[in-house]
Each structure stands twice: as C-alpha cells, then as structure tokens.
Amino acid sequence: MDCRGEKKLFVAGTWNFPQTRLHSTPAQQRPPTGISMLKHLTSKIKSTGPISVAEYMREVLTNPVLGYYVHNDMLGAEGDFITSPEISQIFGELLGIWCVSEWMAAGKPKNLQVVELGPGRGSLASDILRVFSQLSSVLAGSSVTVHLVEVSPRLSEVQAQTLTGDQHQTAGTENEPVYRRGTTSTGLPVFWYRGLEDVPKGFSLFLAHEFFDALPIHKFQRTEQGWREIMVDIDPQVDEKLRFVLAPTPTLASSTLLQVDEQRAHVEVCPEAGVLIQRLTDRIARDGGASLIADYGHDGTKTDTFRGFRGHNLHEVLAAPGTADLTADVDFGYLRRIAGEQVASFGPVTQQQFLKNMGIDVRLQVLLRNCADAPTREQLLRGYDVVMNPEKMGERFKFFALVPHSRLAVPSQGTIAKKKGPAPPPVAGFSQLAL
Ligand code: SAH
C-alpha cells in the first residue's frame, strides 16, 4: 500500500492547524479534462515515435504551459496528496534544529544560505524560519538568506504568501535567474530560482522533501534479448489512449544507465536525480554545508514504483495525463553511488528513526504542555502519529544526508604538540541530537 494513498484516511478528519501556521487553500486550477496534455503527447508521439517514460513524466509534470506542477496547488486536504510538513509543524521545527546544528558544527560561518528544492506551499521553510527566530540569540551575527528552487509559478506565489505576506515582487524579465524575491516578517531575504545552478555559491544547507520522487525516471525491463527500455506509445486499438511498449532495440538510456551487475528484472533510473546529486556534492565539497534529502524510497531493491495520485487515490499513470501527480520511489542506493567519495553520506534511515534522534518526543511534550486548546492538542497528537507510525509515514519515508569530509574531521590543537581537539558532534538525526 502506498503512503500517499494512505493519507486519504487522514484527510477525512477535520483540519485544524496550530495557529503558528498561515494557511489558505486556494481552489484547484485543474484543466477540465486533461485533453490538452493528452493531445500534446499524442501529436508528439505521432511525429517522433514512442517517448521514454522520463519524457512522459517531464512533460506531464513540468511542461511550461500544461504541466501538472506548473498550474496546480496540489498539496493538502483538497489537493491530490499531503506531506509531512503540512501534517505536523514539529516536522519542520526539527529540520530547523537540524540546520542550526549543522551550521554550528561547521563553525558558525557568517553567511548561511538555506536552500530548499521544491518547497510546495512553503510550510517547511516557514517552520524552519520560526525556529531560527526563536534561536536568534544563537544565530546572532550570522547573515541568513533563503533560496527556493521552484518550477511552478503557481506554487511560488503560495510560497511567497506563506513566507513574506505581501513583501515580494517578481522579476522584470524571464531571463533573470531570480524570478521572484521577497522579505520575511523577520527581515530575511528570500529568492526564487528555476534551477539549482542559479543559486549563488557559498555555505549552504540544502533541503529536499518529497522533491526527488517527482523527477523523471526511465524504466527498463530485462528480456531474453537483453535490457529494453519501456516507452509510452498510442494504443492502436483505442483512439486517444496511451499504452506502454518495449523498445525493440537498445536505447541510449538502456545502454548507459544500468549497472553491469544489476540483479533485478525491472529497474527505474532517474538520471536527473544523479545530475542534481553531482551538483550538490560539488558544492558541498567546495563551499561547505550539507544536504538533507527526505522522501519515500529504497536502497536499490525495488522494481516497479511508478504511480499516479489524484484526490488522495491511486490514479492510472497513463490516464488523463496532467490531471494527477506522478511519482516514483527514490533509489537512495543510486544517489549514494553518484555522490561517491567526494563527500560523506549518511542514511537512508527511516523517518521514525530520524525524528526520534532529533528529539520529537520531547518537542511534542513541550508543545502539549503549553497548549490548553483541545482541538490543537488533538491535531498535534494525530500529526505525530501520522509522521512517526511505521504503518503510516514512519518507515516508508527515509532521510539521507551529504556532508563534507571536513565536517567529520577531528581538528588537531596546536602545531607543536599535535594534540587532537574534541571530536566534532555527530550529524544529528543519524545519531542523537547533541546541541
Ligand atoms: N517539499 C514540499 C512539496 C513537495 S511536492 C512538501 O513536502 O510539502 C514537489 C515540489 O517540487 C513542488 O513544489 C513542485 O512544484 C516542485 N518541483 C517538481 N519538479 C520540479 C523541478 N523539476 N524543479 C523545481 N521544482 C520542482
């Protein structure tokens, strides 16, 4: 059973967020039937032949005119799926603590860039920044900036509203790397970009929650003739219907993306995730910082995980393209392989383990102690259960981190005695938080 499907159990109840959140749920802006995206895809296939699953996913999700992410606000009770930061404020708060702890472990650099990939409705960033403002004495003297990588103009508006209220404006031309900028209520600058390559260099903490699962995957099937790529074609029997077919001969992707010793009969590979990990790795190794990636996924063991979600229910992936979310489990084994030796990698560990190590139980008790309002207490307890329960999101969701090797090195004290200094604190979440 899929975690997103499961979330529908949860949304059946009433939604009362603690007042620390600023939420509005704008009406959905779906294209009425998805016909336009289907027409776009069928004419593409008619002119160039079957397309890869990766091209299908990319077009459906991020086509600049018709893409699902481009014009939808799909998150929340009235959308297609709901995520941990939307379910529990504690989730984002603990990630805020994680950021502060990594920043301290790096020697409190003056400039701190918090970079989020795919920020959705901006709830995670908002909860992180609330922690930053509560810990302002710890962060005093540092200069914090917020950088959001978001492909969706629609969602960037929602994020701007969540994080800056009316304090934001868009760029003059389409060619500027920063397409929106604003200022939070505590005076922190926020910038929006279309891609990671546009984010300025410098010490950065990169966060990606339920982002990698939205990146396009190629799908491959082992056959008696060797590996073949699964493609998307028009069904010759039914007009305007799509179907999967096997490429008759090897494609560039099937010749280059598979491991020689691959044991599975069906494999999904996300080269875009590989490119991003390479970029993150280069930046962390050069400028310092860390990456924290949280998503549902596996360690190179699963096979067919490509799914669609619409209205919190599973949706056939080739039906009514553009009207439903498409997603595939993240292969953390692949991410770790791409990161290689240039940085140190941690995890994947389960969400339950990570949040426990971050002190979720203590945080929950503090919030409950300070809250007399029964519906809010109920909401806090229910949110805790959904994000922690192994039957819900506690086990399927995993955390994975990249840090520079220098972050883990024991400094030597004094040049003559060559005495070892104190060991650096462990990376929080993967060990117990030690602030
Ligand atoms: N992190 C949020 C939202 C997850 S949904 C949360 O957990 O609630 C995925 C997010 O990634 C959306 O904001 C979507 O618009 C964005 N996104 C998807 N593909 C993208 C791409 N290729 N580049 C940038 N953003 C992308």
mmCIF file with all atom_site columns, N, CA, C and O in Angstrom, residues 267-311:
data_model
loop_
_atom_site.group_PDB
_atom_site.id
_atom_site.type_symbol
_atom_site.label_atom_id
_atom_site.label_alt_id
_atom_site.label_comp_id
_atom_site.label_asym_id
_atom_site.label_entity_id
_atom_site.label_seq_id
_atom_site.pdbx_PDB_ins_code
_atom_site.Cartn_x
_atom_site.Cartn_y
_atom_site.Cartn_z
_atom_site.occupancy
_atom_site.B_iso_or_equiv
_atom_site.pdbx_formal_charge
_atom_site.auth_seq_id
_atom_site.auth_comp_id
_atom_site.auth_asym_id
_atom_site.auth_atom_id
_atom_site.pdbx_PDB_model_num
ATOM 1   N N  . VAL A 1 267 ? 13.851 -2.225 -13.650 1.00 0.00 ? 267 VAL A N  1
ATOM 2   C CA . VAL A 1 267 ? 14.620 -1.200 -12.942 1.00 0.00 ? 267 VAL A CA 1
ATOM 3   C C  . VAL A 1 267 ? 14.152 0.197  -13.358 1.00 0.00 ? 267 VAL A C  1
ATOM 4   O O  . VAL A 1 267 ? 13.831 0.422  -14.533 1.00 0.00 ? 267 VAL A O  1
ATOM 5   N N  . GLU A 1 268 ? 14.132 1.114  -12.376 1.00 0.00 ? 268 GLU A N  1
ATOM 6   C CA . GLU A 1 268 ? 13.843 2.525  -12.668 1.00 0.00 ? 268 GLU A CA 1
ATOM 7   C C  . GLU A 1 268 ? 15.095 3.347  -12.350 1.00 0.00 ? 268 GLU A C  1
ATOM 8   O O  . GLU A 1 268 ? 15.693 3.164  -11.288 1.00 0.00 ? 268 GLU A O  1
ATOM 9   N N  . VAL A 1 269 ? 15.487 4.210  -13.252 1.00 0.00 ? 269 VAL A N  1
ATOM 10  C CA . VAL A 1 269 ? 16.669 5.055  -13.012 1.00 0.00 ? 269 VAL A CA 1
ATOM 11  C C  . VAL A 1 269 ? 16.281 6.512  -13.287 1.00 0.00 ? 269 VAL A C  1
ATOM 12  O O  . VAL A 1 269 ? 15.610 6.818  -14.277 1.00 0.00 ? 269 VAL A O  1
ATOM 13  N N  . CYS A 1 270 ? 16.739 7.396  -12.392 1.00 0.00 ? 270 CYS A N  1
ATOM 14  C CA . CYS A 1 270 ? 16.406 8.822  -12.514 1.00 0.00 ? 270 CYS A CA 1
ATOM 15  C C  . CYS A 1 270 ? 17.704 9.619  -12.733 1.00 0.00 ? 270 CYS A C  1
ATOM 16  O O  . CYS A 1 270 ? 18.313 10.091 -11.773 1.00 0.00 ? 270 CYS A O  1
ATOM 17  N N  . PRO A 1 271 ? 18.132 9.773  -14.002 1.00 0.00 ? 271 PRO A N  1
ATOM 18  C CA . PRO A 1 271 ? 19.411 10.458 -14.229 1.00 0.00 ? 271 PRO A CA 1
ATOM 19  C C  . PRO A 1 271 ? 19.397 11.920 -13.780 1.00 0.00 ? 271 PRO A C  1
ATOM 20  O O  . PRO A 1 271 ? 20.435 12.450 -13.386 1.00 0.00 ? 271 PRO A O  1
ATOM 21  N N  . GLU A 1 272 ? 18.214 12.556 -13.798 1.00 0.00 ? 272 GLU A N  1
ATOM 22  C CA . GLU A 1 272 ? 18.145 13.956 -13.328 1.00 0.00 ? 272 GLU A CA 1
ATOM 23  C C  . GLU A 1 272 ? 18.510 14.047 -11.846 1.00 0.00 ? 272 GLU A C  1
ATOM 24  O O  . GLU A 1 272 ? 19.138 15.018 -11.406 1.00 0.00 ? 272 GLU A O  1
ATOM 25  N N  . ALA A 1 273 ? 18.101 13.020 -11.079 1.00 0.00 ? 273 ALA A N  1
ATOM 26  C CA . ALA A 1 273 ? 18.476 12.981 -9.657  1.00 0.00 ? 273 ALA A CA 1
ATOM 27  C C  . ALA A 1 273 ? 19.990 12.851 -9.552  1.00 0.00 ? 273 ALA A C  1
ATOM 28  O O  . ALA A 1 273 ? 20.630 13.492 -8.711  1.00 0.00 ? 273 ALA A O  1
ATOM 29  N N  . GLY A 1 274 ? 20.581 12.041 -10.443 1.00 0.00 ? 274 GLY A N  1
ATOM 30  C CA . GLY A 1 274 ? 22.028 11.864 -10.441 1.00 0.00 ? 274 GLY A CA 1
ATOM 31  C C  . GLY A 1 274 ? 22.752 13.183 -10.708 1.00 0.00 ? 274 GLY A C  1
ATOM 32  O O  . GLY A 1 274 ? 23.726 13.529 -10.031 1.00 0.00 ? 274 GLY A O  1
ATOM 33  N N  . VAL A 1 275 ? 22.246 13.951 -11.676 1.00 0.00 ? 275 VAL A N  1
ATOM 34  C CA . VAL A 1 275 ? 22.877 15.236 -12.012 1.00 0.00 ? 275 VAL A CA 1
ATOM 35  C C  . VAL A 1 275 ? 22.784 16.190 -10.812 1.00 0.00 ? 275 VAL A C  1
ATOM 36  O O  . VAL A 1 275 ? 23.750 16.881 -10.453 1.00 0.00 ? 275 VAL A O  1
ATOM 37  N N  . LEU A 1 276 ? 21.622 16.205 -10.172 1.00 0.00 ? 276 LEU A N  1
ATOM 38  C CA . LEU A 1 276 ? 21.449 17.087 -9.011  1.00 0.00 ? 276 LEU A CA 1
ATOM 39  C C  . LEU A 1 276 ? 22.388 16.700 -7.874  1.00 0.00 ? 276 LEU A C  1
ATOM 40  O O  . LEU A 1 276 ? 23.003 17.570 -7.238  1.00 0.00 ? 276 LEU A O  1
ATOM 41  N N  . ILE A 1 277 ? 22.499 15.395 -7.623  1.00 0.00 ? 277 ILE A N  1
ATOM 42  C CA . ILE A 1 277 ? 23.383 14.939 -6.539  1.00 0.00 ? 277 ILE A CA 1
ATOM 43  C C  . ILE A 1 277 ? 24.823 15.327 -6.851  1.00 0.00 ? 277 ILE A C  1
ATOM 44  O O  . ILE A 1 277 ? 25.578 15.769 -5.974  1.00 0.00 ? 277 ILE A O  1
ATOM 45  N N  . GLN A 1 278 ? 25.189 15.210 -8.123  1.00 0.00 ? 278 GLN A N  1
ATOM 46  C CA . GLN A 1 278 ? 26.539 15.607 -8.525  1.00 0.00 ? 278 GLN A CA 1
ATOM 47  C C  . GLN A 1 278 ? 26.769 17.089 -8.233  1.00 0.00 ? 278 GLN A C  1
ATOM 48  O O  . GLN A 1 278 ? 27.798 17.484 -7.679  1.00 0.00 ? 278 GLN A O  1
ATOM 49  N N  . ARG A 1 279 ? 25.763 17.912 -8.568  1.00 0.00 ? 279 ARG A N  1
ATOM 50  C CA . ARG A 1 279 ? 25.888 19.366 -8.307  1.00 0.00 ? 279 ARG A CA 1
ATOM 51  C C  . ARG A 1 279 ? 25.952 19.653 -6.814  1.00 0.00 ? 279 ARG A C  1
ATOM 52  O O  . ARG A 1 279 ? 26.760 20.474 -6.350  1.00 0.00 ? 279 ARG A O  1
ATOM 53  N N  . LEU A 1 280 ? 25.099 18.981 -6.047  1.00 0.00 ? 280 LEU A N  1
ATOM 54  C CA . LEU A 1 280 ? 25.093 19.211 -4.591  1.00 0.00 ? 280 LEU A CA 1
ATOM 55  C C  . LEU A 1 280 ? 26.427 18.785 -3.995  1.00 0.00 ? 280 LEU A C  1
ATOM 56  O O  . LEU A 1 280 ? 27.009 19.490 -3.157  1.00 0.00 ? 280 LEU A O  1
ATOM 57  N N  . THR A 1 281 ? 26.924 17.644 -4.447  1.00 0.00 ? 281 THR A N  1
ATOM 58  C CA . THR A 1 281 ? 28.193 17.106 -3.947  1.00 0.00 ? 281 THR A CA 1
ATOM 59  C C  . THR A 1 281 ? 29.338 18.081 -4.223  1.00 0.00 ? 281 THR A C  1
ATOM 60  O O  . THR A 1 281 ? 30.136 18.404 -3.338  1.00 0.00 ? 281 THR A O  1
ATOM 61  N N  . ASP A 1 282 ? 29.396 18.571 -5.456  1.00 0.00 ? 282 ASP A N  1
ATOM 62  C CA . ASP A 1 282 ? 30.459 19.521 -5.821  1.00 0.00 ? 282 ASP A CA 1
ATOM 63  C C  . ASP A 1 282 ? 30.397 20.759 -4.923  1.00 0.00 ? 282 ASP A C  1
ATOM 64  O O  . ASP A 1 282 ? 31.412 21.256 -4.446  1.00 0.00 ? 282 ASP A O  1
ATOM 65  N N  . ARG A 1 283 ? 29.183 21.254 -4.721  1.00 0.00 ? 283 ARG A N  1
ATOM 66  C CA . ARG A 1 283 ? 29.040 22.499 -3.960  1.00 0.00 ? 283 ARG A CA 1
ATOM 67  C C  . ARG A 1 283 ? 29.404 22.292 -2.503  1.00 0.00 ? 283 ARG A C  1
ATOM 68  O O  . ARG A 1 283 ? 30.083 23.131 -1.891  1.00 0.00 ? 283 ARG A O  1
ATOM 69  N N  . ILE A 1 284 ? 28.951 21.174 -1.927  1.00 0.00 ? 284 ILE A N  1
ATOM 70  C CA . ILE A 1 284 ? 29.234 20.920 -0.506  1.00 0.00 ? 284 ILE A CA 1
ATOM 71  C C  . ILE A 1 284 ? 30.728 20.700 -0.302  1.00 0.00 ? 284 ILE A C  1
ATOM 72  O O  . ILE A 1 284 ? 31.321 21.210 0.656   1.00 0.00 ? 284 ILE A O  1
ATOM 73  N N  . ALA A 1 285 ? 31.352 19.951 -1.218  1.00 0.00 ? 285 ALA A N  1
ATOM 74  C CA . ALA A 1 285 ? 32.787 19.681 -1.077  1.00 0.00 ? 285 ALA A CA 1
ATOM 75  C C  . ALA A 1 285 ? 33.584 20.990 -1.185  1.00 0.00 ? 285 ALA A C  1
ATOM 76  O O  . ALA A 1 285 ? 34.580 21.184 -0.493  1.00 0.00 ? 285 ALA A O  1
ATOM 77  N N  . ARG A 1 286 ? 33.117 21.913 -2.033  1.00 0.00 ? 286 ARG A N  1
ATOM 78  C CA . ARG A 1 286 ? 33.880 23.147 -2.264  1.00 0.00 ? 286 ARG A CA 1
ATOM 79  C C  . ARG A 1 286 ? 33.564 24.247 -1.236  1.00 0.00 ? 286 ARG A C  1
ATOM 80  O O  . ARG A 1 286 ? 34.463 24.886 -0.699  1.00 0.00 ? 286 ARG A O  1
ATOM 81  N N  . ASP A 1 287 ? 32.244 24.458 -0.971  1.00 0.00 ? 287 ASP A N  1
ATOM 82  C CA . ASP A 1 287 ? 31.846 25.625 -0.159  1.00 0.00 ? 287 ASP A CA 1
ATOM 83  C C  . ASP A 1 287 ? 31.424 25.264 1.259   1.00 0.00 ? 287 ASP A C  1
ATOM 84  O O  . ASP A 1 287 ? 31.091 26.147 2.049   1.00 0.00 ? 287 ASP A O  1
ATOM 85  N N  . GLY A 1 288 ? 31.352 23.956 1.586   1.00 0.00 ? 288 GLY A N  1
ATOM 86  C CA . GLY A 1 288 ? 30.842 23.539 2.896   1.00 0.00 ? 288 GLY A CA 1
ATOM 87  C C  . GLY A 1 288 ? 29.325 23.546 2.900   1.00 0.00 ? 288 GLY A C  1
ATOM 88  O O  . GLY A 1 288 ? 28.684 23.976 1.947   1.00 0.00 ? 288 GLY A O  1
ATOM 89  N N  . GLY A 1 289 ? 28.774 23.033 4.005   1.00 0.00 ? 289 GLY A N  1
ATOM 90  C CA . GLY A 1 289 ? 27.323 22.945 4.104   1.00 0.00 ? 289 GLY A CA 1
ATOM 91  C C  . GLY A 1 289 ? 26.881 21.503 4.208   1.00 0.00 ? 289 GLY A C  1
ATOM 92  O O  . GLY A 1 289 ? 27.656 20.636 4.611   1.00 0.00 ? 289 GLY A O  1
ATOM 93  N N  . ALA A 1 290 ? 25.667 21.220 3.831   1.00 0.00 ? 290 ALA A N  1
ATOM 94  C CA . ALA A 1 290 ? 25.141 19.850 3.908   1.00 0.00 ? 290 ALA A CA 1
ATOM 95  C C  . ALA A 1 290 ? 23.878 19.766 3.077   1.00 0.00 ? 290 ALA A C  1
ATOM 96  O O  . ALA A 1 290 ? 23.263 20.793 2.763   1.00 0.00 ? 290 ALA A O  1
ATOM 97  N N  . SER A 1 291 ? 23.516 18.525 2.707   1.00 0.00 ? 291 SER A N  1
ATOM 98  C CA . SER A 1 291 ? 22.233 18.289 2.029   1.00 0.00 ? 291 SER A CA 1
ATOM 99  C C  . SER A 1 291 ? 21.438 17.307 2.850   1.00 0.00 ? 291 SER A C  1
ATOM 100 O O  . SER A 1 291 ? 21.989 16.302 3.301   1.00 0.00 ? 291 SER A O  1
ATOM 101 N N  . LEU A 1 292 ? 20.162 17.579 3.000   1.00 0.00 ? 292 LEU A N  1
ATOM 102 C CA . LEU A 1 292 ? 19.279 16.630 3.677   1.00 0.00 ? 292 LEU A CA 1
ATOM 103 C C  . LEU A 1 292 ? 18.134 16.312 2.720   1.00 0.00 ? 292 LEU A C  1
ATOM 104 O O  . LEU A 1 292 ? 17.386 17.206 2.311   1.00 0.00 ? 292 LEU A O  1
ATOM 105 N N  . ILE A 1 293 ? 18.051 15.035 2.350   1.00 0.00 ? 293 ILE A N  1
ATOM 106 C CA . ILE A 1 293 ? 17.045 14.610 1.370   1.00 0.00 ? 293 ILE A CA 1
ATOM 107 C C  . ILE A 1 293 ? 16.091 13.643 2.063   1.00 0.00 ? 293 ILE A C  1
ATOM 108 O O  . ILE A 1 293 ? 16.532 12.640 2.635   1.00 0.00 ? 293 ILE A O  1
ATOM 109 N N  . ALA A 1 294 ? 14.810 13.963 2.032   1.00 0.00 ? 294 ALA A N  1
ATOM 110 C CA . ALA A 1 294 ? 13.821 13.093 2.678   1.00 0.00 ? 294 ALA A CA 1
ATOM 111 C C  . ALA A 1 294 ? 12.747 12.756 1.659   1.00 0.00 ? 294 ALA A C  1
ATOM 112 O O  . ALA A 1 294 ? 12.217 13.652 0.988   1.00 0.00 ? 294 ALA A O  1
ATOM 113 N N  . ASP A 1 295 ? 12.447 11.474 1.557   1.00 0.00 ? 295 ASP A N  1
ATOM 114 C CA . ASP A 1 295 ? 11.480 11.041 0.545   1.00 0.00 ? 295 ASP A CA 1
ATOM 115 C C  . ASP A 1 295 ? 11.128 9.597  0.816   1.00 0.00 ? 295 ASP A C  1
ATOM 116 O O  . ASP A 1 295 ? 11.810 8.939  1.593   1.00 0.00 ? 295 ASP A O  1
ATOM 117 N N  . TYR A 1 296 ? 10.075 9.104  0.133   1.00 0.00 ? 296 TYR A N  1
ATOM 118 C CA . TYR A 1 296 ? 9.905  7.664  0.240   1.00 0.00 ? 296 TYR A CA 1
ATOM 119 C C  . TYR A 1 296 ? 10.836 7.025  -0.774  1.00 0.00 ? 296 TYR A C  1
ATOM 120 O O  . TYR A 1 296 ? 11.046 7.547  -1.858  1.00 0.00 ? 296 TYR A O  1
ATOM 121 N N  . GLY A 1 297 ? 11.392 5.898  -0.371  1.00 0.00 ? 297 GLY A N  1
ATOM 122 C CA . GLY A 1 297 ? 12.369 5.297  -1.265  1.00 0.00 ? 297 GLY A CA 1
ATOM 123 C C  . GLY A 1 297 ? 12.940 4.019  -0.717  1.00 0.00 ? 297 GLY A C  1
ATOM 124 O O  . GLY A 1 297 ? 12.503 3.516  0.314   1.00 0.00 ? 297 GLY A O  1
ATOM 125 N N  . HIS A 1 298 ? 13.919 3.504  -1.419  1.00 0.00 ? 298 HIS A N  1
ATOM 126 C CA . HIS A 1 298 ? 14.524 2.216  -1.103  1.00 0.00 ? 298 HIS A CA 1
ATOM 127 C C  . HIS A 1 298 ? 16.019 2.304  -1.379  1.00 0.00 ? 298 HIS A C  1
ATOM 128 O O  . HIS A 1 298 ? 16.503 3.335  -1.842  1.00 0.00 ? 298 HIS A O  1
ATOM 129 N N  . ASP A 1 299 ? 16.711 1.216  -1.091  1.00 0.00 ? 299 ASP A N  1
ATOM 130 C CA . ASP A 1 299 ? 18.166 1.241  -1.230  1.00 0.00 ? 299 ASP A CA 1
ATOM 131 C C  . ASP A 1 299 ? 18.599 0.382  -2.421  1.00 0.00 ? 299 ASP A C  1
ATOM 132 O O  . ASP A 1 299 ? 19.461 -0.478 -2.300  1.00 0.00 ? 299 ASP A O  1
ATOM 133 N N  . GLY A 1 300 ? 17.958 0.595  -3.570  1.00 0.00 ? 300 GLY A N  1
ATOM 134 C CA . GLY A 1 300 ? 18.345 -0.155 -4.771  1.00 0.00 ? 300 GLY A CA 1
ATOM 135 C C  . GLY A 1 300 ? 17.719 -1.529 -4.854  1.00 0.00 ? 300 GLY A C  1
ATOM 136 O O  . GLY A 1 300 ? 18.279 -2.426 -5.496  1.00 0.00 ? 300 GLY A O  1
ATOM 137 N N  . THR A 1 301 ? 16.564 -1.719 -4.201  1.00 0.00 ? 301 THR A N  1
ATOM 138 C CA . THR A 1 301 ? 15.960 -3.057 -4.185  1.00 0.00 ? 301 THR A CA 1
ATOM 139 C C  . THR A 1 301 ? 14.620 -3.117 -4.917  1.00 0.00 ? 301 THR A C  1
ATOM 140 O O  . THR A 1 301 ? 14.234 -4.167 -5.415  1.00 0.00 ? 301 THR A O  1
ATOM 141 N N  . LYS A 1 302 ? 13.897 -2.002 -4.995  1.00 0.00 ? 302 LYS A N  1
ATOM 142 C CA . LYS A 1 302 ? 12.532 -2.062 -5.543  1.00 0.00 ? 302 LYS A CA 1
ATOM 143 C C  . LYS A 1 302 ? 12.544 -2.054 -7.065  1.00 0.00 ? 302 LYS A C  1
ATOM 144 O O  . LYS A 1 302 ? 13.539 -1.687 -7.696  1.00 0.00 ? 302 LYS A O  1
ATOM 145 N N  . THR A 1 303 ? 11.397 -2.418 -7.647  1.00 0.00 ? 303 THR A N  1
ATOM 146 C CA . THR A 1 303 ? 11.332 -2.528 -9.108  1.00 0.00 ? 303 THR A CA 1
ATOM 147 C C  . THR A 1 303 ? 10.321 -1.519 -9.690  1.00 0.00 ? 303 THR A C  1
ATOM 148 O O  . THR A 1 303 ? 10.713 -0.434 -10.074 1.00 0.00 ? 303 THR A O  1
ATOM 149 N N  . ASP A 1 304 ? 9.055  -1.874 -9.706  1.00 0.00 ? 304 ASP A N  1
ATOM 150 C CA . ASP A 1 304 ? 8.072  -1.026 -10.378 1.00 0.00 ? 304 ASP A CA 1
ATOM 151 C C  . ASP A 1 304 ? 7.363  -0.136 -9.358  1.00 0.00 ? 304 ASP A C  1
ATOM 152 O O  . ASP A 1 304 ? 6.445  -0.590 -8.666  1.00 0.00 ? 304 ASP A O  1
ATOM 153 N N  . THR A 1 305 ? 7.777  1.122  -9.242  1.00 0.00 ? 305 THR A N  1
ATOM 154 C CA . THR A 1 305 ? 7.186  2.002  -8.216  1.00 0.00 ? 305 THR A CA 1
ATOM 155 C C  . THR A 1 305 ? 6.501  3.226  -8.829  1.00 0.00 ? 305 THR A C  1
ATOM 156 O O  . THR A 1 305 ? 6.068  4.124  -8.104  1.00 0.00 ? 305 THR A O  1
ATOM 157 N N  . PHE A 1 306 ? 6.419  3.287  -10.138 1.00 0.00 ? 306 PHE A N  1
ATOM 158 C CA . PHE A 1 306 ? 5.848  4.452  -10.825 1.00 0.00 ? 306 PHE A CA 1
ATOM 159 C C  . PHE A 1 306 ? 4.336  4.490  -10.552 1.00 0.00 ? 306 PHE A C  1
ATOM 160 O O  . PHE A 1 306 ? 3.634  3.521  -10.839 1.00 0.00 ? 306 PHE A O  1
ATOM 161 N N  . ARG A 1 307 ? 3.857  5.618  -9.985  1.00 0.00 ? 307 ARG A N  1
ATOM 162 C CA . ARG A 1 307 ? 2.442  5.688  -9.601  1.00 0.00 ? 307 ARG A CA 1
ATOM 163 C C  . ARG A 1 307 ? 1.872  7.068  -9.886  1.00 0.00 ? 307 ARG A C  1
ATOM 164 O O  . ARG A 1 307 ? 2.595  8.060  -9.979  1.00 0.00 ? 307 ARG A O  1
ATOM 165 N N  . GLY A 1 308 ? 0.541  7.114  -9.962  1.00 0.00 ? 308 GLY A N  1
ATOM 166 C CA . GLY A 1 308 ? -0.160 8.392  -10.089 1.00 0.00 ? 308 GLY A CA 1
ATOM 167 C C  . GLY A 1 308 ? -1.063 8.585  -8.886  1.00 0.00 ? 308 GLY A C  1
ATOM 168 O O  . GLY A 1 308 ? -1.550 7.620  -8.307  1.00 0.00 ? 308 GLY A O  1
ATOM 169 N N  . PHE A 1 309 ? -1.268 9.847  -8.494  1.00 0.00 ? 309 PHE A N  1
ATOM 170 C CA . PHE A 1 309 ? -2.191 10.161 -7.401  1.00 0.00 ? 309 PHE A CA 1
ATOM 171 C C  . PHE A 1 309 ? -3.107 11.307 -7.787  1.00 0.00 ? 309 PHE A C  1
ATOM 172 O O  . PHE A 1 309 ? -2.655 12.339 -8.297  1.00 0.00 ? 309 PHE A O  1
ATOM 173 N N  . ARG A 1 310 ? -4.366 11.100 -7.527  1.00 0.00 ? 310 ARG A N  1
ATOM 174 C CA . ARG A 1 310 ? -5.333 12.166 -7.773  1.00 0.00 ? 310 ARG A CA 1
ATOM 175 C C  . ARG A 1 310 ? -6.373 12.114 -6.660  1.00 0.00 ? 310 ARG A C  1
ATOM 176 O O  . ARG A 1 310 ? -6.931 11.050 -6.390  1.00 0.00 ? 310 ARG A O  1
ATOM 177 N N  . GLY A 1 311 ? -6.593 13.252 -6.026  1.00 0.00 ? 311 GLY A N  1
ATOM 178 C CA . GLY A 1 311 ? -7.573 13.290 -4.937  1.00 0.00 ? 311 GLY A CA 1
ATOM 179 C C  . GLY A 1 311 ? -7.279 12.251 -3.868  1.00 0.00 ? 311 GLY A C  1
ATOM 180 O O  . GLY A 1 311 ? -8.187 11.627 -3.333  1.00 0.00 ? 311 GLY A O  1
#
